Coordinates of C-alpha atoms in Angstrom, one line a residue:
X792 CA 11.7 20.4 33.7
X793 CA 8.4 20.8 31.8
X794 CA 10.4 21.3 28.5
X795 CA 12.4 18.1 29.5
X796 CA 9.0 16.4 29.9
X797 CA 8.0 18.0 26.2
X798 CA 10.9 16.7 24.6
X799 CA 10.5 13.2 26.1
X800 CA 6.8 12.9 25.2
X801 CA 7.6 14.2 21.3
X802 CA 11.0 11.3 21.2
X803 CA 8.5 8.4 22.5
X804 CA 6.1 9.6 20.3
X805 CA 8.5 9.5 17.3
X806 CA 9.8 6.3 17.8
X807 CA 6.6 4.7 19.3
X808 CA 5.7 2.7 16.0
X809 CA 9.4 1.3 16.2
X810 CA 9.0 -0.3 19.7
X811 CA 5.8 -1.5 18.8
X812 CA 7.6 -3.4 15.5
X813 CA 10.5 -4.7 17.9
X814 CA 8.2 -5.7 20.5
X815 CA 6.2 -8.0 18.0
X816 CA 8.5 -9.5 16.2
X817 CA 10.2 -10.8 19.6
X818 CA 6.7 -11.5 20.8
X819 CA 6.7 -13.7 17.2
X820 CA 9.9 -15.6 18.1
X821 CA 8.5 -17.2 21.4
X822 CA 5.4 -17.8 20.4
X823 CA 5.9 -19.9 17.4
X824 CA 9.7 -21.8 16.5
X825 CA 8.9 -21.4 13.1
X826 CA 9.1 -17.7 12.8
X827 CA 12.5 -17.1 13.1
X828 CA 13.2 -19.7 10.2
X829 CA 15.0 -17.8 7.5
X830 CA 12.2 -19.2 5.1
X831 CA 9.8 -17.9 6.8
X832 CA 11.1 -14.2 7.4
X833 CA 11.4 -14.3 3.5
X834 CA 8.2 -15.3 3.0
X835 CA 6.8 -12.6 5.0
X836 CA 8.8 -10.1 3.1
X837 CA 7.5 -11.5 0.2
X838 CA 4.1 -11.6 0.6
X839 CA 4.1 -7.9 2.1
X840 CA 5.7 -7.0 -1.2
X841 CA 2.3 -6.2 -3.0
X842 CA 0.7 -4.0 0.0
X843 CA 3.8 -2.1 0.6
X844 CA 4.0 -0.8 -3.1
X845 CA 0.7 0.3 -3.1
X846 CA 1.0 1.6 0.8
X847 CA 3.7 4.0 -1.1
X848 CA 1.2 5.4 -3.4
X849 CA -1.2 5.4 -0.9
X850 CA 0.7 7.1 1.6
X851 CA 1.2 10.2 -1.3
X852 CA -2.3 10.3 -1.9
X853 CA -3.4 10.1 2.2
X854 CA -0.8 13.0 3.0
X855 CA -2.6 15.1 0.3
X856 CA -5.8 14.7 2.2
X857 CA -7.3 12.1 0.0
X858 CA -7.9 8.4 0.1
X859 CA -8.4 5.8 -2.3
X860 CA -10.1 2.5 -1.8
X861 CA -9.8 1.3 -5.5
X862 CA -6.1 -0.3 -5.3
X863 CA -6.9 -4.1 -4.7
X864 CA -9.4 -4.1 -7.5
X865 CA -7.0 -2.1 -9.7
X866 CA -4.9 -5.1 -9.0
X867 CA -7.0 -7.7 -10.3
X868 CA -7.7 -6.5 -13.8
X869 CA -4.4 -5.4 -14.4
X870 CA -2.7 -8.3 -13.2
X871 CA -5.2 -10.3 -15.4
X872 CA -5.3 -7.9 -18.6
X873 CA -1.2 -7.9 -18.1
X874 CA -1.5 -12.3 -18.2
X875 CA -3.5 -12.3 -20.8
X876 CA -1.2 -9.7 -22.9
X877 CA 1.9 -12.2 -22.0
X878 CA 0.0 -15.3 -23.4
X879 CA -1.3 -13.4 -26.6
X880 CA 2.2 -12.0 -27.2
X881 CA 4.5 -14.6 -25.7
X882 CA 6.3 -11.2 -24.0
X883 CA 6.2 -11.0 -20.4
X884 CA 7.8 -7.6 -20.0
X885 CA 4.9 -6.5 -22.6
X886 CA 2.2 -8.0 -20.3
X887 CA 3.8 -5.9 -16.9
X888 CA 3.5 -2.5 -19.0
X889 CA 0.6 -3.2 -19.8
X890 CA -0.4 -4.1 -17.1
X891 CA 1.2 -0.3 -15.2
X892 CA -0.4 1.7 -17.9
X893 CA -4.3 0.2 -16.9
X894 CA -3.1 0.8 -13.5
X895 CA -2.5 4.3 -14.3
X896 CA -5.5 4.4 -16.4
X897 CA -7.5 4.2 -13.1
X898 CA -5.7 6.3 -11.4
X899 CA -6.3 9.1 -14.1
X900 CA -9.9 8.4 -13.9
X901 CA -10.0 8.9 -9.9
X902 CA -7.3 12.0 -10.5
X903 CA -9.9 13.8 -12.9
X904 CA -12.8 12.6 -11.1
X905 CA -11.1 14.1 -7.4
X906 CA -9.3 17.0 -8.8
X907 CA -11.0 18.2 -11.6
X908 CA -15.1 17.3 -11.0
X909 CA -14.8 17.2 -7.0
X910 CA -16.5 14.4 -6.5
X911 CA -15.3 12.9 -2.7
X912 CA -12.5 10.6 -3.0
X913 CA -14.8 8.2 -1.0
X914 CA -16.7 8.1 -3.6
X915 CA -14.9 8.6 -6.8
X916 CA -12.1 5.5 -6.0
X917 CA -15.4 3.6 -5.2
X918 CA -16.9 4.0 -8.0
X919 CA -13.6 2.7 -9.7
X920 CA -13.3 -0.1 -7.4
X921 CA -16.3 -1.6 -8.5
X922 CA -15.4 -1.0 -12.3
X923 CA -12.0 -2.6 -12.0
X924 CA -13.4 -4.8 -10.1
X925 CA -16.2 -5.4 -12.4
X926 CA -13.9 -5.3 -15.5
X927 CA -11.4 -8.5 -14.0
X928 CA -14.4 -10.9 -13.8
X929 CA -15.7 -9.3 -17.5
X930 CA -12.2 -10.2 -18.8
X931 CA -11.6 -13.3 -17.6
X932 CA -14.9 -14.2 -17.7
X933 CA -14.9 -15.0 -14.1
X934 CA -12.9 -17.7 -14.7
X935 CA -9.3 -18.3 -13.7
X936 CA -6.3 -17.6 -16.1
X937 CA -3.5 -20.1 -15.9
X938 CA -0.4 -21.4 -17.7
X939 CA 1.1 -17.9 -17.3
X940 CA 5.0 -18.7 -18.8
X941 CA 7.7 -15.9 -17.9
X942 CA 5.5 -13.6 -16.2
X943 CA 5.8 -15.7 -13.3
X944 CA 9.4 -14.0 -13.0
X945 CA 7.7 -11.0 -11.4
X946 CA 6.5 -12.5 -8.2
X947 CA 8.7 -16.1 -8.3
X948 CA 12.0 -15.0 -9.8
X949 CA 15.4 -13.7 -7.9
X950 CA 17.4 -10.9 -9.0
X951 CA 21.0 -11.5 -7.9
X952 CA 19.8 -13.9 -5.3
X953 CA 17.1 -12.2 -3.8
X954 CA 13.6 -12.8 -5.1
X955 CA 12.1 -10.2 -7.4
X956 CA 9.0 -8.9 -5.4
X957 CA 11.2 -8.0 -2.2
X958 CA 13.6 -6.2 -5.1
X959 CA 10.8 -4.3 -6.7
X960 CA 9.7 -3.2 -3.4
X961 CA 12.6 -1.8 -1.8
X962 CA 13.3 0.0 -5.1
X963 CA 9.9 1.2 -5.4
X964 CA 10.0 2.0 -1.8
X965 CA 13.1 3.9 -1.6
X966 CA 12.0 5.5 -5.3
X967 CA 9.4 6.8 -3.3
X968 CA 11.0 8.2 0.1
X969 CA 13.0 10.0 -3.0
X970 CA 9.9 12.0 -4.0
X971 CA 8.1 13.1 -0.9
X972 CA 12.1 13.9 1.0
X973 CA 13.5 15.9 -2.1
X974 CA 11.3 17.0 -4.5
X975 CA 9.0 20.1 -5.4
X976 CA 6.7 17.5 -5.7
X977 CA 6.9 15.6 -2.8
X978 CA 6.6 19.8 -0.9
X979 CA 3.3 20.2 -2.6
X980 CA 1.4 17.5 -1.7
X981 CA 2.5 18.4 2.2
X982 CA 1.7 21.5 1.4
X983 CA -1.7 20.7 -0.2
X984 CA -2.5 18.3 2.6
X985 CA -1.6 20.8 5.2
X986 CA -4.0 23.4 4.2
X987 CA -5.4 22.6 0.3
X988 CA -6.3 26.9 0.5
X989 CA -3.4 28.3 1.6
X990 CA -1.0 26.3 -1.4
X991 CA -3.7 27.7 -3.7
X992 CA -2.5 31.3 -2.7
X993 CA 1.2 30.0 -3.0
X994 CA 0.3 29.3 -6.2
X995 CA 0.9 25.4 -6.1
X996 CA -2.0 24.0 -9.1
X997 CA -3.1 21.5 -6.5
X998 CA -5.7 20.0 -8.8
X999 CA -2.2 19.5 -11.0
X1000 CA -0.8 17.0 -7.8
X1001 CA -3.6 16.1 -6.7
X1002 CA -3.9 14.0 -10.1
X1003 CA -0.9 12.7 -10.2
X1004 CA -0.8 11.3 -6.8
X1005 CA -3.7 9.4 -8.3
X1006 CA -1.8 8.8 -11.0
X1007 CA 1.6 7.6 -9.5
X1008 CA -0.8 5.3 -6.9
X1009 CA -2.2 3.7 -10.2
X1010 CA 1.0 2.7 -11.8
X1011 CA 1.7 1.0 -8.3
X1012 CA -1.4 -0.6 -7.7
X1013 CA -1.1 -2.3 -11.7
X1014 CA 2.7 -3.4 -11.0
X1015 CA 1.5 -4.7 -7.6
X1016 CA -1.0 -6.4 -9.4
X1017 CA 1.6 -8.2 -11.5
X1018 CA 3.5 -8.9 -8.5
X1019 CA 0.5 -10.7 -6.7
X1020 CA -0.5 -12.9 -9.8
X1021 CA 2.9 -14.1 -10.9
X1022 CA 3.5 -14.9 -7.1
X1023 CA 0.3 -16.9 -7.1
X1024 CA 0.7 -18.4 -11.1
X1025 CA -2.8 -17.4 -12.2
X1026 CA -4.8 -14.6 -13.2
X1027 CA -7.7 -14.6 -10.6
X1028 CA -10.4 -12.1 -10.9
X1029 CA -10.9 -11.8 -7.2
X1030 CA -7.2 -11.3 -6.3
X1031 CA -6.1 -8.4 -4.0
X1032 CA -9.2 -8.3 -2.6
X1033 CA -8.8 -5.5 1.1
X1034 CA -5.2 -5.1 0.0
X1035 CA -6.0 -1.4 -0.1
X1036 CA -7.3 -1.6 3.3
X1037 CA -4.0 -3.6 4.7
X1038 CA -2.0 -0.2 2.7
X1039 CA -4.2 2.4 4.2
X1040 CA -3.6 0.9 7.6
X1041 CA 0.2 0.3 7.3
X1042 CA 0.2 4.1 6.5
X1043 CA -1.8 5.1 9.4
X1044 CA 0.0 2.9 11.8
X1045 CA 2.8 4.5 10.5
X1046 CA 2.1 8.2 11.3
X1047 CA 0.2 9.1 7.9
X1048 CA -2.0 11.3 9.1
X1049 CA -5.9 10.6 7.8
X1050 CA -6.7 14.6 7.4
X1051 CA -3.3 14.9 5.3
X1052 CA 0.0 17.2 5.3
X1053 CA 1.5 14.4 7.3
X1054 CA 3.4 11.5 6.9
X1055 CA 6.5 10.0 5.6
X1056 CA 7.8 6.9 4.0
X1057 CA 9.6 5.2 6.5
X1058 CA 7.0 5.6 8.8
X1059 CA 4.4 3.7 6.3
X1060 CA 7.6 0.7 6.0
X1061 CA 7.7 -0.2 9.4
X1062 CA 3.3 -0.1 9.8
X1063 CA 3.4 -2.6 6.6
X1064 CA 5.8 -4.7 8.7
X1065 CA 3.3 -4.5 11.5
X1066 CA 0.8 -5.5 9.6
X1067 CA 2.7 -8.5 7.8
X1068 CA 3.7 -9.6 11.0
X1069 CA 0.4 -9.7 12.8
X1070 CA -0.9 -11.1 9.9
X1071 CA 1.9 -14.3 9.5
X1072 CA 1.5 -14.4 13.7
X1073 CA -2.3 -15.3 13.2
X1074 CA -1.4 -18.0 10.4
X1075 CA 1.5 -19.7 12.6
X1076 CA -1.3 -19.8 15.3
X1077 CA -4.1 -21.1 13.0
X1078 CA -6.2 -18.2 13.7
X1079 CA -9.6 -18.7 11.3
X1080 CA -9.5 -15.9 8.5
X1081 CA -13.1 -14.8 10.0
X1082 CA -11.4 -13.7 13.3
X1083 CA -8.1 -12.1 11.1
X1084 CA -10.9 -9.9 9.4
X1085 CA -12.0 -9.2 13.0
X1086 CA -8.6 -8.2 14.2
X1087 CA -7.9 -6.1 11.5
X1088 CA -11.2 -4.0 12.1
X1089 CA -10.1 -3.6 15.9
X1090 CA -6.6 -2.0 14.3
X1091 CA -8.4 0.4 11.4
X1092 CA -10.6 2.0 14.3
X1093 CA -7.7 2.6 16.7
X1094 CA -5.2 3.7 14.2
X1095 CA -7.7 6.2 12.9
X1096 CA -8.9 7.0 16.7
X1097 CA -5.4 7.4 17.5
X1098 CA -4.7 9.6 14.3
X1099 CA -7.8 11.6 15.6
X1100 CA -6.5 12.2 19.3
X1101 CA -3.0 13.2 18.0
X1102 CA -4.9 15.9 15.6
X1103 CA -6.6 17.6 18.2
X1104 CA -3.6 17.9 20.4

């Protein structure tokens, strides 16, 4: 009986974070007509897009026992920089790899600054949130970039009928389920999470994934960034601005666990979805942005507290 009790506790626990989705979205359907619209289920999908592909780095970089808080502002230069590259050379696809390789830029900085001089990861994707951040309004001269020709594809095109952001994520998404399911890879950073001591006795070079973790979370964060500007048809400096926090809390909802060598992709999915639908339920209910900020507060202390209790079970 008492295993029979075990077994029930461990299945609810499991699935939890899928009840909770289901429950929410039927709440969403009764409390406003307009959600079910077809429109408007796009919509949500495609305005997740951005904070699910850097959740996915994220969630790599969390499950090694790190964090980074650097993303949104990673977003803004890039997606800026990568405009401005697409105007100068009158090549969009130009502007998006540029726009990756400043993203990874970033993340190399954070990798070498976590792994190699052990600064805190609080502290080290901080201090990089402020430059990028810094470096968007420097570029741009804190002035809005417009006029931005093809590279609106990336956030308002389709690709074989469906539009282009909702593509890039569920192939970035599924890219990523890849690499922590079935690769060496994917192992370490588990394994480095788990116990960061006992994978340096196996041998794993954990300063080696630890960097590129950063590194991967980079290159998302700088294509997210071309996502979010194309989407919007400008290059604004203060663009993406808490989307790290939205990523960091998708991955928590979804069972990443805050001290690492837990987590897994699908998990991280269906807390983005959570997240995108509490945040299109407080639009369709006209709740004022100061008390969404509110709200999503409330949620980062209980996923973390929740994370906590789980840890000490």
């Amino acid at each position: 009986m008492k295993e029979k009790q075990i077994n029930i506790k461990s299945i609810l626990g499991k699935y939890a974070i899928y009840v909770v989705f289901l429950v929410m979205f039927v709440a969403s359907i009764f409390m406003s007509e307009n959600f079910i619209k077809l429109s408007n289920l796009i919509n949500i999908l495609v305005q997740v897009s951005p904070i699910l592909i850097i959740a996915c780095g994220e969630t790599m970089v969390i499950i090694a026992g790190m964090t980074d808080l650097s993303p949104g502002a990673v977003m803004a230069v890039a997606g800026c920089v990568g405009i401005g590259v697409t105007i100068q050379t009158g090549n969009a696809f130009v502007g998006m790899i540029v726009s990756i390789l400043l993203g990874v830029l970033c993340g190399l900085v954070n990798g070498i600054a976590v792994s190699r001089f052990r600064i805190p990861p609080f502290i080290a994707t901080l201090a990089v949130m402020n430059i990028a951040r810094g470096a968007a309004y420097v570029y741009t001269d804190g002035k809005t970039i417009y006029n931005i020709g093809d590279f609106a594809f990336f956030g308002q095109g389709s690709i074989l009928g469906i539009k282009a952001p909702i593509v890039f994520m569920v192939v970035i998404t599924v890219v990523s389920y890849v690499i922590l399911k079935h690769t060496k890879f994917g192992r370490y950073l588990y394994a480095v999470g788990g116990n960061e001591y006992a994978a340096i006795a196996s041998g794993i070079n954990t300063k080696r994934i630890k960097l590129t973790a950063y590194l991967i979370l980079g290159g998302f964060s700088g294509f997210a960034g071309v996502v979010l500007c194309s989407r919007i048809n400008s290059g604004l400096p203060s663009v993406g601005l808490n989307y790290e926090f939205d990523a960091i809390i998708g991955a928590i909802i979804g069972g990443t666990s805050f001290s690492g060598g837990i987590g897994s992709m699908g998990g991280t999915v269906i807390g983005c979805l959570i997240i995108a639908l509490l945040n299109n339920m407080m639009n369709l209910m006209n709740v004022q942005s100061y008390w969404q900020s509110i709200v999503k507060g409330i949620v980062i202390m209980l996923a973390v507290g929740i994370d906590m209790a789980k840890r000490k079970e």
